[in-house]
């Protein structure tokens, strides 16, 4: 392949820019032309394609978000939209496509590959819930952002003796809540993967009260409850002053950690190496701590342990 396009899709994740920079840098070294697609699959359908040179991306590694921007596309979900996307790529003489994103992006890449467009995916989502890989770009940064926020809230909660519910991202996966909760010594951690026992949460609060500790930190993944829903459920059973803090987009922003920059760089290079060898239908992955790759079918079927402890 001599002409390869790259796009970012779905929610942004810190480290996406490092992956883009790596692809462009190594593309130049390989004598390949790299083109950026703005606004994900929607931008692809709308011909938002432009040439990227190393000087265009050399100063974006430390930036959060995505240099190429991202958007969701309902039209791309249709067969007509997918065929139009491929027609646009062919019109621009693209020989391959690298997609950086999470599960929705993986599904889109699989569709394009099934229609005959050579496609590679790099997993990037702060939820770290992509099958076939132990790690997705952005998770380390997001967890550290949440940990820093909880550390600050704990000081206030202790000073004014409040129970604070901290709602973090994680619609289908509670990895952020679990890692950040354990990392900050939270009193309770609630995730979508585990059955929620409100009585157990209350029991821990009461145990703290008996010890004279009148503040509590509950870390909640949004897929289990909203913070306000959990607050209501608790107050139905215990007389307690509770505050809710929703971290929201804060978790997705900010400069990527050193780890996310490094793993994104390696994943970007591996993706381009796969394009260079004319591979298709492959996801770059991390397994046993090392960057490797799987076919889309293998990735979809393999649900790897994410090194998360149950609590």
CSV table of C-alpha atoms in Angstrom, one decimal:
chain,number,residue,atom,x,y,z
A,1,UNK,CA,0.0,0.0,0.0
A,2,UNK,CA,1.2,3.5,-0.9
A,3,UNK,CA,-1.8,5.6,0.1
A,4,UNK,CA,-3.4,5.0,3.4
A,5,UNK,CA,-6.1,7.0,5.2
A,6,UNK,CA,-6.5,7.3,9.0
A,7,UNK,CA,-9.6,8.3,11.0
A,8,UNK,CA,-10.6,8.5,14.7
A,9,UNK,CA,-14.2,7.5,15.5
A,10,UNK,CA,-16.5,7.5,18.5
A,11,UNK,CA,-15.5,9.0,21.9
A,12,UNK,CA,-12.1,10.7,22.0
A,13,UNK,CA,-9.4,9.1,24.1
A,14,UNK,CA,-6.0,10.6,25.3
A,15,UNK,CA,-3.3,9.2,23.1
A,16,UNK,CA,-5.2,9.2,19.8
A,17,UNK,CA,-3.0,12.0,18.6
A,18,UNK,CA,0.2,10.1,19.5
A,19,UNK,CA,-1.1,7.2,17.3
A,20,UNK,CA,-1.9,9.5,14.5
A,21,UNK,CA,1.6,11.1,14.7
A,22,UNK,CA,3.2,7.7,14.8
A,23,UNK,CA,1.3,6.6,11.6
A,24,UNK,CA,2.3,9.8,9.8
A,25,UNK,CA,5.9,9.7,10.9
A,26,UNK,CA,6.4,6.1,9.9
A,27,UNK,CA,4.5,6.6,6.7
A,28,UNK,CA,7.0,9.2,5.6
A,29,UNK,CA,9.9,6.8,6.5
A,30,UNK,CA,8.3,4.1,4.5
A,31,UNK,CA,7.7,6.3,1.5
A,32,UNK,CA,3.9,6.1,1.9
A,33,UNK,CA,1.3,8.9,1.7
A,34,UNK,CA,-0.9,9.3,4.7
A,35,UNK,CA,-4.2,11.1,4.6
A,36,UNK,CA,-6.3,12.2,7.5
A,37,UNK,CA,-10.1,11.9,7.6
A,38,UNK,CA,-11.8,14.5,9.7
A,39,UNK,CA,-14.9,13.7,11.8
A,40,UNK,CA,-14.7,9.9,11.6
A,41,UNK,CA,-17.0,7.8,9.4
A,42,UNK,CA,-19.2,10.8,8.8
A,43,UNK,CA,-16.3,12.9,7.5
A,44,UNK,CA,-15.3,10.0,5.3
A,45,UNK,CA,-18.7,9.9,3.6
A,46,UNK,CA,-18.4,13.7,3.2
A,47,UNK,CA,-15.0,13.6,1.5
A,48,UNK,CA,-13.2,15.3,4.4
A,49,UNK,CA,-9.8,13.9,3.4
A,50,UNK,CA,-6.5,15.7,3.3
A,51,UNK,CA,-2.8,14.8,3.1
A,52,UNK,CA,-0.9,14.6,6.4
A,53,UNK,CA,2.9,15.2,6.5
A,54,UNK,CA,5.1,14.9,9.6
A,55,UNK,CA,5.2,18.6,10.1
A,56,UNK,CA,1.4,18.6,10.5
A,57,UNK,CA,1.5,16.2,13.4
A,58,UNK,CA,4.8,16.6,15.1
A,59,UNK,CA,3.4,18.9,17.9
A,60,UNK,CA,0.2,17.0,18.8
A,61,UNK,CA,1.6,14.0,20.8
A,62,UNK,CA,1.1,15.8,24.1
A,63,UNK,CA,-2.4,17.0,23.3
A,64,UNK,CA,-5.6,15.3,24.5
A,65,UNK,CA,-8.6,14.8,22.2
A,66,UNK,CA,-8.1,14.0,18.6
A,67,UNK,CA,-6.4,16.2,16.0
A,68,UNK,CA,-8.7,14.7,13.3
A,69,UNK,CA,-11.9,15.3,15.4
A,70,UNK,CA,-14.6,12.7,15.8
A,71,UNK,CA,-18.3,12.3,15.2
A,72,UNK,CA,-20.9,9.6,15.1
A,73,UNK,CA,-22.7,8.7,11.9
A,74,UNK,CA,-26.1,7.1,11.7
A,75,UNK,CA,-25.9,6.9,7.9
A,76,UNK,CA,-22.7,4.9,8.1
A,77,UNK,CA,-24.6,2.2,10.0
A,78,UNK,CA,-26.5,1.4,6.8
A,79,UNK,CA,-25.1,-0.7,3.9
A,80,UNK,CA,-25.6,2.3,1.6
A,81,UNK,CA,-23.5,4.5,3.9
A,82,UNK,CA,-20.8,1.9,4.1
A,83,UNK,CA,-20.7,1.5,0.3
A,84,UNK,CA,-20.5,5.3,-0.1
A,85,UNK,CA,-17.6,5.5,2.3
A,86,UNK,CA,-15.7,2.9,0.3
A,87,UNK,CA,-16.6,4.7,-2.9
A,88,UNK,CA,-15.1,7.9,-1.4
A,89,UNK,CA,-11.9,6.1,-0.4
A,90,UNK,CA,-11.6,4.6,-3.9
A,91,UNK,CA,-12.3,8.0,-5.5
A,92,UNK,CA,-9.3,9.4,-3.5
A,93,UNK,CA,-7.3,6.4,-4.5
A,94,UNK,CA,-6.8,5.1,-1.0
A,95,UNK,CA,-5.5,1.6,-0.8
A,96,UNK,CA,-6.1,1.1,2.9
A,97,UNK,CA,-7.7,2.6,6.0
A,98,UNK,CA,-6.6,2.7,9.7
A,99,UNK,CA,-9.4,3.3,12.2
A,100,UNK,CA,-8.6,4.4,15.8
A,101,UNK,CA,-11.5,3.9,18.2
A,102,UNK,CA,-13.5,1.6,20.4
A,103,UNK,CA,-16.2,-1.1,19.9
A,104,UNK,CA,-18.4,0.9,17.6
A,105,UNK,CA,-15.4,1.8,15.5
A,106,UNK,CA,-14.4,-1.9,15.4
A,107,UNK,CA,-17.8,-2.8,14.1
A,108,UNK,CA,-17.5,-0.2,11.4
A,109,UNK,CA,-14.1,-1.3,10.3
A,110,UNK,CA,-15.4,-4.9,10.1
A,111,UNK,CA,-18.1,-3.8,7.8
A,112,UNK,CA,-15.7,-2.0,5.5
A,113,UNK,CA,-13.4,-5.0,5.5
A,114,UNK,CA,-16.3,-7.3,4.6
A,115,UNK,CA,-17.1,-5.0,1.6
A,116,UNK,CA,-13.5,-5.4,0.4
A,117,UNK,CA,-11.8,-2.3,1.7
A,118,UNK,CA,-8.4,-3.2,3.5
A,119,UNK,CA,-8.9,-2.0,7.0
A,120,UNK,CA,-6.8,-2.0,10.2
A,121,UNK,CA,-8.1,-0.9,13.7
A,122,UNK,CA,-6.2,0.5,16.7
A,123,UNK,CA,-8.3,0.1,19.9
A,124,UNK,CA,-8.7,3.4,21.7
A,125,UNK,CA,-11.3,4.0,24.5
A,126,UNK,CA,-11.0,5.1,28.1
A,127,UNK,CA,-13.4,2.3,29.1
A,128,UNK,CA,-10.8,-0.4,28.1
A,129,UNK,CA,-13.6,-2.8,27.0
A,130,UNK,CA,-12.5,-3.8,23.5
A,131,UNK,CA,-12.4,-7.6,23.1
A,132,UNK,CA,-9.2,-9.1,21.8
A,133,UNK,CA,-6.9,-6.7,23.6
A,134,UNK,CA,-5.7,-6.3,27.2
A,135,UNK,CA,-5.4,-2.5,26.7
A,136,UNK,CA,-7.0,0.3,24.7
A,137,UNK,CA,-5.3,3.7,24.3
A,138,UNK,CA,-6.6,6.3,26.8
A,139,UNK,CA,-7.4,4.1,29.8
A,140,UNK,CA,-4.3,4.9,31.9
A,141,UNK,CA,-4.8,8.6,31.5
A,142,UNK,CA,-8.4,8.5,32.3
A,143,UNK,CA,-7.9,6.4,35.5
A,144,UNK,CA,-5.2,8.8,36.7
A,145,UNK,CA,-7.4,11.8,36.0
A,146,UNK,CA,-10.2,10.2,38.1
A,147,UNK,CA,-7.7,9.2,40.9
A,148,UNK,CA,-6.5,12.8,41.1
A,149,UNK,CA,-10.1,14.1,41.3
A,150,UNK,CA,-11.1,11.6,44.0
A,151,UNK,CA,-8.0,12.5,46.1
A,152,UNK,CA,-9.0,16.1,46.1
A,153,UNK,CA,-12.7,15.3,46.9
A,154,UNK,CA,-11.7,13.0,49.8
A,155,UNK,CA,-10.0,16.0,51.5
A,156,UNK,CA,-13.2,18.0,51.4
A,157,UNK,CA,-15.4,15.1,52.3
A,158,UNK,CA,-13.3,14.4,55.4
A,159,UNK,CA,-13.3,18.1,56.4
A,160,UNK,CA,-17.1,18.6,56.2
A,161,UNK,CA,-18.0,15.0,57.0
A,162,UNK,CA,-20.0,14.1,53.9
A,163,UNK,CA,-20.7,11.0,51.9
A,164,UNK,CA,-19.8,11.7,48.3
A,165,UNK,CA,-20.9,9.6,45.3
A,166,UNK,CA,-18.4,10.0,42.4
A,167,UNK,CA,-20.0,9.0,39.1
A,168,UNK,CA,-17.4,8.0,36.5
A,169,UNK,CA,-17.7,6.9,32.9
A,170,UNK,CA,-18.4,3.2,32.1
A,171,UNK,CA,-21.7,2.4,30.5
A,172,UNK,CA,-21.0,-1.3,29.9
A,173,UNK,CA,-17.7,-1.7,31.7
A,174,UNK,CA,-16.6,-0.6,35.2
A,175,UNK,CA,-12.8,-0.6,34.7
A,176,UNK,CA,-12.4,3.1,35.5
A,177,UNK,CA,-14.5,2.9,38.6
A,178,UNK,CA,-12.7,-0.3,39.8
A,179,UNK,CA,-9.1,0.9,39.2
A,180,UNK,CA,-9.7,4.4,40.5
A,181,UNK,CA,-11.8,3.1,43.5
A,182,UNK,CA,-9.1,0.7,44.6
A,183,UNK,CA,-6.4,3.2,43.9
A,184,UNK,CA,-8.0,5.8,46.2
A,185,UNK,CA,-9.2,3.5,48.9
A,186,UNK,CA,-12.9,4.1,48.2
A,187,UNK,CA,-15.4,2.7,50.7
A,188,UNK,CA,-17.6,1.2,47.9
A,189,UNK,CA,-17.2,0.6,44.2
A,190,UNK,CA,-20.2,-0.1,42.0
A,191,UNK,CA,-19.9,-1.4,38.5
A,192,UNK,CA,-22.2,-2.7,35.8
A,193,UNK,CA,-20.6,-6.1,35.9
A,194,UNK,CA,-21.5,-6.9,39.5
A,195,UNK,CA,-24.8,-7.1,41.2
A,196,UNK,CA,-25.4,-4.0,43.4
A,197,UNK,CA,-26.2,-4.7,47.0
A,198,UNK,CA,-27.4,-1.4,48.5
A,199,UNK,CA,-27.5,-3.0,52.0
A,200,UNK,CA,-23.8,-3.8,51.7
A,201,UNK,CA,-23.0,-0.2,50.8
A,202,UNK,CA,-25.0,1.0,53.8
A,203,UNK,CA,-23.3,-1.6,56.1
A,204,UNK,CA,-19.9,-0.1,55.2
A,205,UNK,CA,-21.2,3.4,55.9
A,206,UNK,CA,-22.6,2.3,59.3
A,207,UNK,CA,-19.3,0.5,60.1
A,208,UNK,CA,-17.4,3.8,59.4
A,209,UNK,CA,-19.8,5.7,61.7
A,210,UNK,CA,-19.2,3.3,64.5
A,211,UNK,CA,-15.5,4.0,64.2
A,212,UNK,CA,-16.2,7.7,64.3
A,213,UNK,CA,-15.5,8.2,60.6
A,214,UNK,CA,-18.3,10.3,59.2
A,215,UNK,CA,-17.2,10.7,55.5
A,216,UNK,CA,-17.5,8.1,52.8
A,217,UNK,CA,-16.4,7.8,49.2
A,218,UNK,CA,-18.5,5.8,46.8
A,219,UNK,CA,-17.2,5.3,43.2
A,220,UNK,CA,-20.0,4.6,40.8
A,221,UNK,CA,-19.8,3.5,37.1
A,222,UNK,CA,-22.5,5.2,35.1
A,223,UNK,CA,-23.8,2.0,33.7
A,224,UNK,CA,-24.9,0.7,37.0
A,225,UNK,CA,-26.9,3.8,38.2
A,226,UNK,CA,-26.7,7.5,37.8
A,227,UNK,CA,-25.3,9.3,40.9
A,228,UNK,CA,-28.7,10.8,41.7
A,229,UNK,CA,-30.4,7.4,41.4
A,230,UNK,CA,-28.0,5.9,43.9
A,231,UNK,CA,-28.3,8.8,46.2
A,232,UNK,CA,-32.1,8.3,46.3
A,233,UNK,CA,-31.8,4.6,46.9
A,234,UNK,CA,-29.4,5.2,49.8
A,235,UNK,CA,-31.5,8.0,51.4
A,236,UNK,CA,-34.5,5.7,51.4
A,237,UNK,CA,-32.7,3.5,53.8
A,238,UNK,CA,-30.4,5.7,55.8
A,239,UNK,CA,-30.5,9.2,57.1
A,240,UNK,CA,-27.4,10.6,55.4
A,241,UNK,CA,-26.3,13.8,53.8
A,242,UNK,CA,-25.0,12.9,50.4
A,243,UNK,CA,-23.4,14.8,47.6
A,244,UNK,CA,-23.0,13.7,44.0
A,245,UNK,CA,-20.1,14.5,41.7
A,246,UNK,CA,-20.3,13.6,38.0
A,247,UNK,CA,-16.8,13.8,36.5
A,248,UNK,CA,-18.2,13.5,32.9
A,249,UNK,CA,-16.0,14.7,30.1
A,250,UNK,CA,-13.2,15.6,32.5
A,251,UNK,CA,-12.1,11.9,32.3
A,252,UNK,CA,-11.6,12.1,28.5
A,253,UNK,CA,-9.6,15.2,28.4
A,254,UNK,CA,-6.1,16.3,29.3
A,255,UNK,CA,-2.6,15.4,28.2
A,256,UNK,CA,-2.0,11.6,27.7
A,257,UNK,CA,0.2,9.8,30.2
A,258,UNK,CA,3.6,8.6,29.2
A,259,UNK,CA,2.3,5.1,29.0
A,260,UNK,CA,-0.6,6.1,26.6
A,261,UNK,CA,1.9,8.0,24.4
A,262,UNK,CA,4.3,5.1,24.2
A,263,UNK,CA,1.7,2.4,23.6
A,264,UNK,CA,-0.1,4.6,21.0
A,265,UNK,CA,3.2,5.1,19.2
A,266,UNK,CA,3.9,1.4,19.1
A,267,UNK,CA,0.3,0.6,18.0
A,268,UNK,CA,0.5,3.2,15.3
A,269,UNK,CA,3.7,1.7,13.9
A,270,UNK,CA,2.3,-1.8,14.0
A,271,UNK,CA,-0.8,-0.7,12.1
A,272,UNK,CA,1.2,0.9,9.4
A,273,UNK,CA,3.5,-2.2,9.2
A,274,UNK,CA,0.4,-4.3,8.6
A,275,UNK,CA,-0.7,-1.9,5.8
A,276,UNK,CA,2.8,-2.0,4.3
A,277,UNK,CA,2.4,-5.8,4.1
A,278,UNK,CA,-1.1,-5.4,2.6
A,279,UNK,CA,-2.9,-7.0,5.6
A,280,UNK,CA,-6.6,-6.4,6.2
A,281,UNK,CA,-9.2,-7.2,8.7
A,282,UNK,CA,-6.7,-7.0,11.6
A,283,UNK,CA,-6.8,-5.3,14.9
A,284,UNK,CA,-3.6,-4.2,16.7
A,285,UNK,CA,-3.8,-5.5,20.2
A,286,UNK,CA,-1.9,-5.8,23.5
A,287,UNK,CA,-1.5,-9.3,24.8
A,288,UNK,CA,0.7,-10.4,27.7
A,289,UNK,CA,1.9,-6.8,27.8
A,290,UNK,CA,3.2,-6.8,24.2
A,291,UNK,CA,1.8,-5.2,21.1
A,292,UNK,CA,0.6,-7.8,18.6
A,293,UNK,CA,-2.4,-8.3,16.3
A,294,UNK,CA,-5.5,-10.4,15.8
A,295,UNK,CA,-7.9,-10.8,12.9
A,296,UNK,CA,-11.2,-9.1,13.4
A,297,UNK,CA,-12.9,-12.5,14.0
A,298,UNK,CA,-10.4,-13.5,16.6
A,299,UNK,CA,-10.7,-10.1,18.3
A,300,UNK,CA,-14.5,-10.2,18.5
A,301,UNK,CA,-14.5,-13.7,20.0
A,302,UNK,CA,-11.7,-13.3,22.5
A,303,UNK,CA,-12.6,-11.6,25.7
A,304,UNK,CA,-9.3,-11.1,27.5
A,305,UNK,CA,-8.8,-10.6,31.2
A,306,UNK,CA,-8.1,-6.9,31.7
A,307,UNK,CA,-6.1,-7.4,34.9
A,308,UNK,CA,-9.0,-6.1,37.0
A,309,UNK,CA,-9.6,-7.5,40.5
A,310,UNK,CA,-13.2,-8.2,41.6
A,311,UNK,CA,-14.3,-6.3,44.7
